């Protein structure tokens, strides 16, 4: 049996599913039971009745799946798969920050620890951040954490003045506007699509700004045939499968490669997925208190998304 067959056999025996983010490698996306962006993965985790969820993604995503499925085993194939955004906002530092703004509500990007979510009123993802923020009265003061680029972008398009935590995604924030301007000059027939975790000068240049699923939908439905893509390279697998007649150029993180990989997402491999499923190792553990308190703002996000038909 090859590795895919061995994983599939174990999945059946153990009533397990594999959920994968679009930033995973192509072999993992092809093997997974469901592939999605952060919101779709949380929605899928909520409706799951699997006894084991193997999360092919990063730690904060697996924690969210655990909060939504406290009675299931949630396994993260490599426990080192973190996130620079989640790491930028340690719970104790954030508590001090929040205490300086006692009349503010907190909207947290899902890319944060479960502990930070316990200090949050509503969680959001890049798919629903605008609708979540606009679910508050116009004069409600808000702290947005931890991504200052996404928060700044939502401030700009909503006209709000949310207080921003100073965190960034190291994979998106590194992309340089100068490099993109050159790519646009070299490819005048291409549109630029960008994830809102990119820095403001990149977002200013973009023809479309949106979440992973937003970008996939935009490139699928557009009549244009060529795209410059300012996000993580893993998205190319689905893009090229969906639109084999179109050309996609990823914005490279530096001059040495033509890729932009998240080092945390790419820690997950087929071998690690097999091992953790076989041994039921690398379980995500959260205290009952953290589960209860982090679940409330996650559930609020899912309710608001449902009301607005955001998937
Ligand atoms: P989305 O999946 O919400 O687009 O977020 C991208 C990301 O950086 C995930 O870590
Ligand atoms: Fe975190 Fe950025 Fe990697 Fe997403 S791409 S997991 S936000 S470091």
mmCIF file of N, CA, C and O in Angstrom, residues 178-278:
data_model
loop_
_atom_site.group_PDB
_atom_site.id
_atom_site.type_symbol
_atom_site.label_atom_id
_atom_site.label_comp_id
_atom_site.label_asym_id
_atom_site.label_seq_id
_atom_site.Cartn_x
_atom_site.Cartn_y
_atom_site.Cartn_z
ATOM 1 N N UNK A 178 7.522 47.208 -4.782
ATOM 2 C CA UNK A 178 8.417 47.504 -5.918
ATOM 3 C C UNK A 178 8.489 46.312 -6.865
ATOM 4 O O UNK A 178 8.448 46.448 -8.088
ATOM 5 N N UNK A 179 8.606 45.107 -6.285
ATOM 6 C CA UNK A 179 8.678 43.885 -7.092
ATOM 7 C C UNK A 179 7.376 43.708 -7.878
ATOM 8 O O UNK A 179 7.373 43.325 -9.048
ATOM 9 N N UNK A 180 6.273 44.023 -7.217
ATOM 10 C CA UNK A 180 4.958 43.841 -7.855
ATOM 11 C C UNK A 180 4.776 44.862 -8.988
ATOM 12 O O UNK A 180 4.254 44.528 -10.055
ATOM 13 N N UNK A 181 5.232 46.083 -8.769
ATOM 14 C CA UNK A 181 5.133 47.105 -9.822
ATOM 15 C C UNK A 181 5.883 46.611 -11.064
ATOM 16 O O UNK A 181 5.390 46.696 -12.184
ATOM 17 N N UNK A 182 7.070 46.034 -10.848
ATOM 18 C CA UNK A 182 7.840 45.511 -11.997
ATOM 19 C C UNK A 182 7.084 44.379 -12.694
ATOM 20 O O UNK A 182 7.032 44.309 -13.920
ATOM 21 N N UNK A 183 6.444 43.489 -11.882
ATOM 22 C CA UNK A 183 5.682 42.376 -12.482
ATOM 23 C C UNK A 183 4.509 42.922 -13.296
ATOM 24 O O UNK A 183 4.167 42.402 -14.348
ATOM 25 N N UNK A 184 3.914 44.017 -12.783
ATOM 26 C CA UNK A 184 2.778 44.613 -13.512
ATOM 27 C C UNK A 184 3.263 45.255 -14.828
ATOM 28 O O UNK A 184 2.589 45.151 -15.853
ATOM 29 N N UNK A 185 4.421 45.880 -14.778
ATOM 30 C CA UNK A 185 4.978 46.489 -16.002
ATOM 31 C C UNK A 185 5.265 45.386 -17.029
ATOM 32 O O UNK A 185 4.958 45.513 -18.206
ATOM 33 N N UNK A 186 5.843 44.258 -16.538
ATOM 34 C CA UNK A 186 6.198 43.156 -17.445
ATOM 35 C C UNK A 186 4.961 42.414 -17.957
ATOM 36 O O UNK A 186 5.021 41.726 -18.969
ATOM 37 N N UNK A 187 3.848 42.522 -17.229
ATOM 38 C CA UNK A 187 2.634 41.770 -17.592
ATOM 39 C C UNK A 187 1.430 42.709 -17.552
ATOM 40 O O UNK A 187 0.577 42.602 -16.676
ATOM 41 N N UNK A 188 1.362 43.623 -18.514
ATOM 42 C CA UNK A 188 0.295 44.633 -18.457
ATOM 43 C C UNK A 188 -1.113 44.057 -18.607
ATOM 44 O O UNK A 188 -2.079 44.713 -18.237
ATOM 45 N N UNK A 189 -1.209 42.810 -19.095
ATOM 46 C CA UNK A 189 -2.529 42.179 -19.256
ATOM 47 C C UNK A 189 -2.951 41.372 -18.026
ATOM 48 O O UNK A 189 -3.992 40.705 -18.042
ATOM 49 N N UNK A 190 -2.159 41.424 -16.927
ATOM 50 C CA UNK A 190 -2.482 40.628 -15.738
ATOM 51 C C UNK A 190 -3.168 41.489 -14.676
ATOM 52 O O UNK A 190 -2.895 42.689 -14.552
ATOM 53 N N UNK A 191 -4.065 40.843 -13.892
ATOM 54 C CA UNK A 191 -4.646 41.520 -12.728
ATOM 55 C C UNK A 191 -3.885 41.077 -11.490
ATOM 56 O O UNK A 191 -3.434 39.923 -11.400
ATOM 57 N N UNK A 192 -3.783 41.994 -10.519
ATOM 58 C CA UNK A 192 -3.125 41.665 -9.246
ATOM 59 C C UNK A 192 -4.189 41.326 -8.212
ATOM 60 O O UNK A 192 -5.077 42.131 -7.934
ATOM 61 N N UNK A 193 -4.089 40.109 -7.639
ATOM 62 C CA UNK A 193 -4.980 39.719 -6.540
ATOM 63 C C UNK A 193 -4.124 39.593 -5.280
ATOM 64 O O UNK A 193 -3.005 39.086 -5.327
ATOM 65 N N UNK A 194 -4.646 40.086 -4.148
ATOM 66 C CA UNK A 194 -3.820 40.108 -2.930
ATOM 67 C C UNK A 194 -4.645 39.738 -1.713
ATOM 68 O O UNK A 194 -5.838 40.067 -1.614
ATOM 69 N N UNK A 195 -3.984 39.047 -0.769
ATOM 70 C CA UNK A 195 -4.611 38.728 0.516
ATOM 71 C C UNK A 195 -4.463 39.949 1.427
ATOM 72 O O UNK A 195 -3.411 40.616 1.404
ATOM 73 N N UNK A 196 -5.487 40.244 2.248
ATOM 74 C CA UNK A 196 -5.394 41.457 3.086
ATOM 75 C C UNK A 196 -4.349 41.406 4.192
ATOM 76 O O UNK A 196 -4.160 42.412 4.902
ATOM 77 N N UNK A 197 -3.633 40.289 4.347
ATOM 78 C CA UNK A 197 -2.499 40.265 5.279
ATOM 79 C C UNK A 197 -1.275 40.957 4.672
ATOM 80 O O UNK A 197 -0.265 41.163 5.357
ATOM 81 N N UNK A 198 -1.352 41.310 3.370
ATOM 82 C CA UNK A 198 -0.230 42.029 2.746
ATOM 83 C C UNK A 198 -0.173 43.466 3.276
ATOM 84 O O UNK A 198 -1.173 44.013 3.761
ATOM 85 N N UNK A 199 0.993 44.094 3.110
ATOM 86 C CA UNK A 199 1.202 45.469 3.603
ATOM 87 C C UNK A 199 0.394 46.475 2.767
ATOM 88 O O UNK A 199 0.087 46.207 1.593
ATOM 89 N N UNK A 200 0.049 47.645 3.347
ATOM 90 C CA UNK A 200 -0.799 48.617 2.638
ATOM 91 C C UNK A 200 -0.320 48.988 1.230
ATOM 92 O O UNK A 200 -1.162 49.070 0.328
ATOM 93 N N UNK A 201 0.989 49.201 0.955
ATOM 94 C CA UNK A 201 1.369 49.574 -0.419
ATOM 95 C C UNK A 201 1.015 48.495 -1.442
ATOM 96 O O UNK A 201 0.716 48.805 -2.592
ATOM 97 N N UNK A 202 1.029 47.224 -1.025
ATOM 98 C CA UNK A 202 0.653 46.129 -1.929
ATOM 99 C C UNK A 202 -0.860 46.150 -2.149
ATOM 100 O O UNK A 202 -1.344 46.027 -3.277
ATOM 101 N N UNK A 203 -1.598 46.349 -1.071
ATOM 102 C CA UNK A 203 -3.070 46.362 -1.192
ATOM 103 C C UNK A 203 -3.528 47.531 -2.062
ATOM 104 O O UNK A 203 -4.496 47.414 -2.810
ATOM 105 N N UNK A 204 -2.808 48.654 -1.979
ATOM 106 C CA UNK A 204 -3.134 49.828 -2.824
ATOM 107 C C UNK A 204 -3.038 49.477 -4.313
ATOM 108 O O UNK A 204 -3.775 50.009 -5.136
ATOM 109 N N UNK A 205 -2.095 48.607 -4.643
ATOM 110 C CA UNK A 205 -1.866 48.256 -6.057
ATOM 111 C C UNK A 205 -2.854 47.217 -6.584
ATOM 112 O O UNK A 205 -2.991 47.039 -7.789
ATOM 113 N N UNK A 206 -3.536 46.514 -5.658
ATOM 114 C CA UNK A 206 -4.299 45.319 -6.057
ATOM 115 C C UNK A 206 -5.576 45.660 -6.811
ATOM 116 O O UNK A 206 -6.254 46.651 -6.512
ATOM 117 N N UNK A 207 -5.915 44.782 -7.777
ATOM 118 C CA UNK A 207 -7.202 44.887 -8.466
ATOM 119 C C UNK A 207 -8.286 44.194 -7.652
ATOM 120 O O UNK A 207 -9.449 44.501 -7.771
ATOM 121 N N UNK A 208 -7.880 43.224 -6.852
ATOM 122 C CA UNK A 208 -8.838 42.533 -5.985
ATOM 123 C C UNK A 208 -8.128 42.186 -4.685
ATOM 124 O O UNK A 208 -7.013 41.648 -4.702
ATOM 125 N N UNK A 209 -8.764 42.495 -3.535
ATOM 126 C CA UNK A 209 -8.237 42.115 -2.222
ATOM 127 C C UNK A 209 -9.251 41.174 -1.590
ATOM 128 O O UNK A 209 -10.450 41.496 -1.526
ATOM 129 N N UNK A 210 -8.797 40.002 -1.143
ATOM 130 C CA UNK A 210 -9.751 39.089 -0.514
ATOM 131 C C UNK A 210 -9.071 37.910 0.144
ATOM 132 O O UNK A 210 -7.860 37.701 0.010
ATOM 133 N N UNK A 211 -9.889 37.158 0.861
ATOM 134 C CA UNK A 211 -9.415 35.963 1.570
ATOM 135 C C UNK A 211 -8.990 34.900 0.552
ATOM 136 O O UNK A 211 -9.208 35.061 -0.655
ATOM 137 N N UNK A 212 -8.477 33.804 1.035
ATOM 138 C CA UNK A 212 -8.054 32.721 0.143
ATOM 139 C C UNK A 212 -9.211 32.278 -0.744
ATOM 140 O O UNK A 212 -9.062 32.179 -1.970
ATOM 141 N N UNK A 213 -10.384 32.038 -0.156
ATOM 142 C CA UNK A 213 -11.509 31.593 -1.007
ATOM 143 C C UNK A 213 -12.011 32.731 -1.879
ATOM 144 O O UNK A 213 -12.468 32.492 -3.007
ATOM 145 N N UNK A 214 -11.917 33.967 -1.391
ATOM 146 C CA UNK A 214 -12.302 35.122 -2.208
ATOM 147 C C UNK A 214 -11.420 35.224 -3.450
ATOM 148 O O UNK A 214 -11.905 35.427 -4.570
ATOM 149 N N UNK A 215 -10.121 35.058 -3.269
ATOM 150 C CA UNK A 215 -9.178 35.128 -4.402
ATOM 151 C C UNK A 215 -9.458 33.985 -5.381
ATOM 152 O O UNK A 215 -9.491 34.176 -6.597
ATOM 153 N N UNK A 216 -9.682 32.785 -4.835
ATOM 154 C CA UNK A 216 -9.962 31.633 -5.717
ATOM 155 C C UNK A 216 -11.223 31.877 -6.534
ATOM 156 O O UNK A 216 -11.261 31.596 -7.736
ATOM 157 N N UNK A 217 -12.224 32.423 -5.908
ATOM 158 C CA UNK A 217 -13.481 32.681 -6.608
ATOM 159 C C UNK A 217 -13.310 33.778 -7.662
ATOM 160 O O UNK A 217 -13.832 33.670 -8.771
ATOM 161 N N UNK A 218 -12.531 34.805 -7.306
ATOM 162 C CA UNK A 218 -12.316 35.916 -8.239
ATOM 163 C C UNK A 218 -11.602 35.428 -9.503
ATOM 164 O O UNK A 218 -12.009 35.737 -10.629
ATOM 165 N N UNK A 219 -10.539 34.638 -9.321
ATOM 166 C CA UNK A 219 -9.770 34.194 -10.498
ATOM 167 C C UNK A 219 -10.568 33.183 -11.328
ATOM 168 O O UNK A 219 -10.440 33.137 -12.545
ATOM 169 N N UNK A 220 -11.423 32.401 -10.649
ATOM 170 C CA UNK A 220 -12.245 31.421 -11.365
ATOM 171 C C UNK A 220 -13.284 32.115 -12.238
ATOM 172 O O UNK A 220 -13.510 31.713 -13.388
ATOM 173 N N UNK A 221 -13.900 33.157 -11.718
ATOM 174 C CA UNK A 221 -15.044 33.754 -12.422
ATOM 175 C C UNK A 221 -14.643 34.917 -13.343
ATOM 176 O O UNK A 221 -15.446 35.351 -14.150
ATOM 177 N N UNK A 222 -13.410 35.414 -13.217
ATOM 178 C CA UNK A 222 -12.988 36.544 -14.043
ATOM 179 C C UNK A 222 -12.782 36.115 -15.504
ATOM 180 O O UNK A 222 -12.359 34.984 -15.782
ATOM 181 N N UNK A 223 -13.023 37.047 -16.413
ATOM 182 C CA UNK A 223 -12.769 36.779 -17.831
ATOM 183 C C UNK A 223 -11.283 36.936 -18.166
ATOM 184 O O UNK A 223 -10.827 36.513 -19.235
ATOM 185 N N UNK A 224 -10.549 37.562 -17.254
ATOM 186 C CA UNK A 224 -9.116 37.808 -17.489
ATOM 187 C C UNK A 224 -8.363 36.479 -17.401
ATOM 188 O O UNK A 224 -8.757 35.560 -16.669
ATOM 189 N N UNK A 225 -7.269 36.357 -18.145
ATOM 190 C CA UNK A 225 -6.571 35.058 -18.260
ATOM 191 C C UNK A 225 -5.230 35.015 -17.525
ATOM 192 O O UNK A 225 -4.549 33.999 -17.517
ATOM 193 N N UNK A 226 -4.830 36.145 -16.932
ATOM 194 C CA UNK A 226 -3.490 36.184 -16.342
ATOM 195 C C UNK A 226 -3.553 36.931 -14.995
ATOM 196 O O UNK A 226 -4.175 38.017 -14.926
ATOM 197 N N UNK A 227 -2.928 36.360 -13.953
ATOM 198 C CA UNK A 227 -3.011 36.960 -12.619
ATOM 199 C C UNK A 227 -1.649 36.963 -11.925
ATOM 200 O O UNK A 227 -0.910 35.980 -11.994
ATOM 201 N N UNK A 228 -1.374 38.073 -11.251
ATOM 202 C CA UNK A 228 -0.238 38.152 -10.336
ATOM 203 C C UNK A 228 -0.836 37.921 -8.949
ATOM 204 O O UNK A 228 -1.808 38.591 -8.570
ATOM 205 N N UNK A 229 -0.279 36.934 -8.218
ATOM 206 C CA UNK A 229 -0.936 36.451 -7.006
ATOM 207 C C UNK A 229 -0.078 36.782 -5.777
ATOM 208 O O UNK A 229 1.011 36.232 -5.600
ATOM 209 N N UNK A 230 -0.580 37.690 -4.934
ATOM 210 C CA UNK A 230 0.171 38.104 -3.744
ATOM 211 C C UNK A 230 -0.392 37.401 -2.514
ATOM 212 O O UNK A 230 -1.169 37.968 -1.741
ATOM 213 N N UNK A 231 0.006 36.130 -2.391
ATOM 214 C CA UNK A 231 -0.337 35.352 -1.196
ATOM 215 C C UNK A 231 0.549 34.111 -1.178
ATOM 216 O O UNK A 231 1.585 34.077 -1.849
ATOM 217 N N UNK A 232 0.147 33.101 -0.405
ATOM 218 C CA UNK A 232 0.993 31.913 -0.220
ATOM 219 C C UNK A 232 0.882 30.963 -1.420
ATOM 220 O O UNK A 232 -0.204 30.784 -1.988
ATOM 221 N N UNK A 233 2.003 30.323 -1.777
ATOM 222 C CA UNK A 233 2.080 29.505 -2.998
ATOM 223 C C UNK A 233 1.091 28.342 -3.056
ATOM 224 O O UNK A 233 0.712 27.918 -4.149
ATOM 225 N N UNK A 234 0.690 27.797 -1.891
ATOM 226 C CA UNK A 234 -0.188 26.622 -1.869
ATOM 227 C C UNK A 234 -1.486 26.842 -2.626
ATOM 228 O O UNK A 234 -2.086 25.899 -3.156
ATOM 229 N N UNK A 235 -1.927 28.089 -2.704
ATOM 230 C CA UNK A 235 -3.189 28.425 -3.369
ATOM 231 C C UNK A 235 -3.141 28.072 -4.858
ATOM 232 O O UNK A 235 -4.172 27.839 -5.496
ATOM 233 N N UNK A 236 -1.928 28.004 -5.438
ATOM 234 C CA UNK A 236 -1.797 27.766 -6.882
ATOM 235 C C UNK A 236 -2.368 26.411 -7.297
ATOM 236 O O UNK A 236 -2.856 26.251 -8.415
ATOM 237 N N UNK A 237 -2.307 25.422 -6.400
ATOM 238 C CA UNK A 237 -2.774 24.070 -6.756
ATOM 239 C C UNK A 237 -4.252 24.107 -7.138
ATOM 240 O O UNK A 237 -4.650 23.629 -8.197
ATOM 241 N N UNK A 238 -5.069 24.707 -6.272
ATOM 242 C CA UNK A 238 -6.515 24.790 -6.543
ATOM 243 C C UNK A 238 -6.790 25.729 -7.729
ATOM 244 O O UNK A 238 -7.631 25.433 -8.584
ATOM 245 N N UNK A 239 -6.051 26.849 -7.775
ATOM 246 C CA UNK A 239 -6.249 27.810 -8.872
ATOM 247 C C UNK A 239 -6.039 27.157 -10.226
ATOM 248 O O UNK A 239 -6.831 27.327 -11.139
ATOM 249 N N UNK A 240 -4.937 26.429 -10.335
ATOM 250 C CA UNK A 240 -4.601 25.808 -11.633
ATOM 251 C C UNK A 240 -5.550 24.662 -11.957
ATOM 252 O O UNK A 240 -5.877 24.453 -13.116
ATOM 253 N N UNK A 241 -6.013 23.942 -10.933
ATOM 254 C CA UNK A 241 -7.006 22.885 -11.181
ATOM 255 C C UNK A 241 -8.318 23.488 -11.655
ATOM 256 O O UNK A 241 -8.966 22.972 -12.559
ATOM 257 N N UNK A 242 -8.713 24.608 -11.028
ATOM 258 C CA UNK A 242 -9.999 25.240 -11.356
ATOM 259 C C UNK A 242 -9.962 25.913 -12.729
ATOM 260 O O UNK A 242 -10.957 25.960 -13.429
ATOM 261 N N UNK A 243 -8.808 26.503 -13.080
ATOM 262 C CA UNK A 243 -8.714 27.318 -14.301
ATOM 263 C C UNK A 243 -7.461 26.942 -15.092
ATOM 264 O O UNK A 243 -6.494 27.707 -15.161
ATOM 265 N N UNK A 244 -7.464 25.748 -15.700
ATOM 266 C CA UNK A 244 -6.248 25.295 -16.401
ATOM 267 C C UNK A 244 -5.875 26.170 -17.593
ATOM 268 O O UNK A 244 -4.729 26.127 -18.053
ATOM 269 N N UNK A 245 -6.806 26.989 -18.061
ATOM 270 C CA UNK A 245 -6.543 27.848 -19.224
ATOM 271 C C UNK A 245 -5.965 29.203 -18.817
ATOM 272 O O UNK A 245 -5.708 30.051 -19.673
ATOM 273 N N UNK A 246 -5.790 29.428 -17.513
ATOM 274 C CA UNK A 246 -5.307 30.745 -17.066
ATOM 275 C C UNK A 246 -3.869 30.643 -16.537
ATOM 276 O O UNK A 246 -3.419 29.575 -16.138
ATOM 277 N N UNK A 247 -3.220 31.782 -16.509
ATOM 278 C CA UNK A 247 -1.815 31.818 -16.056
ATOM 279 C C UNK A 247 -1.728 32.534 -14.703
ATOM 280 O O UNK A 247 -2.313 33.615 -14.536
ATOM 281 N N UNK A 248 -1.010 31.921 -13.765
ATOM 282 C CA UNK A 248 -0.886 32.495 -12.427
ATOM 283 C C UNK A 248 0.589 32.668 -12.076
ATOM 284 O O UNK A 248 1.362 31.714 -12.184
ATOM 285 N N UNK A 249 0.939 33.883 -11.645
ATOM 286 C CA UNK A 249 2.331 34.157 -11.257
ATOM 287 C C UNK A 249 2.345 34.569 -9.793
ATOM 288 O O UNK A 249 1.760 35.594 -9.432
ATOM 289 N N UNK A 250 2.989 33.768 -8.959
ATOM 290 C CA UNK A 250 3.046 34.103 -7.531
ATOM 291 C C UNK A 250 4.059 35.221 -7.329
ATOM 292 O O UNK A 250 5.084 35.260 -8.023
ATOM 293 N N UNK A 251 3.797 36.147 -6.416
ATOM 294 C CA UNK A 251 4.785 37.186 -6.095
ATOM 295 C C UNK A 251 5.846 36.530 -5.210
ATOM 296 O O UNK A 251 5.528 36.032 -4.129
ATOM 297 N N UNK A 252 7.100 36.472 -5.667
ATOM 298 C CA UNK A 252 8.121 35.788 -4.859
ATOM 299 C C UNK A 252 8.497 36.577 -3.608
ATOM 300 O O UNK A 252 8.460 37.810 -3.609
ATOM 301 N N UNK A 253 8.847 35.828 -2.554
ATOM 302 C CA UNK A 253 9.217 36.498 -1.301
ATOM 303 C C UNK A 253 10.591 37.152 -1.406
ATOM 304 O O UNK A 253 10.891 38.100 -0.690
ATOM 305 N N UNK A 254 11.455 36.644 -2.291
ATOM 306 C CA UNK A 254 12.742 37.300 -2.530
ATOM 307 C C UNK A 254 13.242 36.910 -3.919
ATOM 308 O O UNK A 254 12.572 36.158 -4.632
ATOM 309 N N UNK A 255 14.435 37.401 -4.272
ATOM 310 C CA UNK A 255 14.910 37.178 -5.646
ATOM 311 C C UNK A 255 15.425 35.754 -5.873
ATOM 312 O O UNK A 255 15.681 35.348 -6.989
ATOM 313 N N UNK A 256 15.522 34.936 -4.791
ATOM 314 C CA UNK A 256 16.113 33.606 -4.957
ATOM 315 C C UNK A 256 15.099 32.540 -5.371
ATOM 316 O O UNK A 256 15.481 31.431 -5.705
ATOM 317 N N UNK A 257 13.804 32.837 -5.317
ATOM 318 C CA UNK A 257 12.841 31.794 -5.670
ATOM 319 C C UNK A 257 11.650 32.396 -6.402
ATOM 320 O O UNK A 257 11.498 33.610 -6.470
ATOM 321 N N UNK A 258 10.807 31.523 -6.948
ATOM 322 C CA UNK A 258 9.578 32.025 -7.563
ATOM 323 C C UNK A 258 8.396 31.516 -6.741
ATOM 324 O O UNK A 258 7.406 31.049 -7.269
ATOM 325 N N UNK A 259 8.573 31.543 -5.425
ATOM 326 C CA UNK A 259 7.527 31.001 -4.552
ATOM 327 C C UNK A 259 7.399 31.867 -3.307
ATOM 328 O O UNK A 259 8.207 32.762 -3.060
ATOM 329 N N UNK A 260 6.366 31.610 -2.529
ATOM 330 C CA UNK A 260 6.178 32.285 -1.253
ATOM 331 C C UNK A 260 5.489 31.297 -0.324
ATOM 332 O O UNK A 260 4.267 31.198 -0.301
ATOM 333 N N UNK A 261 6.300 30.542 0.424
ATOM 334 C CA UNK A 261 5.765 29.461 1.259
ATOM 335 C C UNK A 261 5.719 29.858 2.724
ATOM 336 O O UNK A 261 6.659 30.478 3.232
ATOM 337 N N UNK A 262 4.628 29.459 3.409
ATOM 338 C CA UNK A 262 4.573 29.643 4.866
ATOM 339 C C UNK A 262 5.382 28.516 5.496
ATOM 340 O O UNK A 262 5.049 27.336 5.319
ATOM 341 N N UNK A 263 6.454 28.863 6.250
ATOM 342 C CA UNK A 263 7.305 27.803 6.801
ATOM 343 C C UNK A 263 6.579 26.940 7.825
ATOM 344 O O UNK A 263 6.973 25.790 8.045
ATOM 345 N N UNK A 264 5.536 27.474 8.440
ATOM 346 C CA UNK A 264 4.784 26.689 9.452
ATOM 347 C C UNK A 264 3.836 25.708 8.760
ATOM 348 O O UNK A 264 3.786 24.529 9.098
ATOM 349 N N UNK A 265 3.090 26.204 7.773
ATOM 350 C CA UNK A 265 2.169 25.335 7.026
ATOM 351 C C UNK A 265 2.947 24.183 6.381
ATOM 352 O O UNK A 265 2.473 23.051 6.337
ATOM 353 N N UNK A 266 4.143 24.507 5.888
ATOM 354 C CA UNK A 266 4.897 23.508 5.123
ATOM 355 C C UNK A 266 5.641 22.533 6.035
ATOM 356 O O UNK A 266 6.363 21.651 5.532
ATOM 357 N N UNK A 267 5.477 22.646 7.357
ATOM 358 C CA UNK A 267 6.030 21.612 8.248
ATOM 359 C C UNK A 267 5.215 20.328 8.173
ATOM 360 O O UNK A 267 5.673 19.252 8.545
ATOM 361 N N UNK A 268 3.968 20.459 7.711
ATOM 362 C CA UNK A 268 3.091 19.276 7.666
ATOM 363 C C UNK A 268 3.425 18.452 6.411
ATOM 364 O O UNK A 268 3.540 19.011 5.318
ATOM 365 N N UNK A 269 3.591 17.159 6.619
ATOM 366 C CA UNK A 269 3.888 16.259 5.493
ATOM 367 C C UNK A 269 2.952 15.051 5.556
ATOM 368 O O UNK A 269 2.350 14.770 6.601
ATOM 369 N N UNK A 270 2.869 14.324 4.443
ATOM 370 C CA UNK A 270 2.055 13.103 4.408
ATOM 371 C C UNK A 270 2.545 12.101 5.455
ATOM 372 O O UNK A 270 1.744 11.448 6.117
ATOM 373 N N UNK A 271 3.864 11.999 5.599
ATOM 374 C CA UNK A 271 4.418 11.036 6.561
ATOM 375 C C UNK A 271 3.973 11.398 7.981
ATOM 376 O O UNK A 271 3.593 10.538 8.771
ATOM 377 N N UNK A 272 4.020 12.706 8.300
ATOM 378 C CA UNK A 272 3.630 13.121 9.667
ATOM 379 C C UNK A 272 2.131 12.903 9.889
ATOM 380 O O UNK A 272 1.706 12.588 10.992
ATOM 381 N N UNK A 273 1.338 13.085 8.840
ATOM 382 C CA UNK A 273 -0.105 12.839 8.958
ATOM 383 C C UNK A 273 -0.345 11.352 9.266
ATOM 384 O O UNK A 273 -1.111 11.000 10.166
ATOM 385 N N UNK A 274 0.367 10.503 8.530
ATOM 386 C CA UNK A 274 0.222 9.051 8.748
ATOM 387 C C UNK A 274 0.640 8.679 10.179
ATOM 388 O O UNK A 274 -0.078 8.000 10.898
ATOM 389 N N UNK A 275 1.810 9.166 10.605
ATOM 390 C CA UNK A 275 2.331 8.806 11.931
ATOM 391 C C UNK A 275 1.384 9.240 13.032
ATOM 392 O O UNK A 275 1.112 8.497 13.965
ATOM 393 N N UNK A 276 0.887 10.489 12.949
ATOM 394 C CA UNK A 276 0.068 10.955 14.075
ATOM 395 C C UNK A 276 -1.281 10.250 14.094
ATOM 396 O O UNK A 276 -1.828 9.993 15.162
ATOM 397 N N UNK A 277 -1.777 9.875 12.937
ATOM 398 C CA UNK A 277 -3.048 9.135 12.899
ATOM 399 C C UNK A 277 -2.840 7.716 13.426
ATOM 400 O O UNK A 277 -3.654 7.193 14.203
ATOM 401 N N UNK A 278 -1.735 7.096 13.040
ATOM 402 C CA UNK A 278 -1.436 5.733 13.508
ATOM 403 C C UNK A 278 -1.310 5.705 15.039
ATOM 404 O O UNK A 278 -1.897 4.863 15.708
#
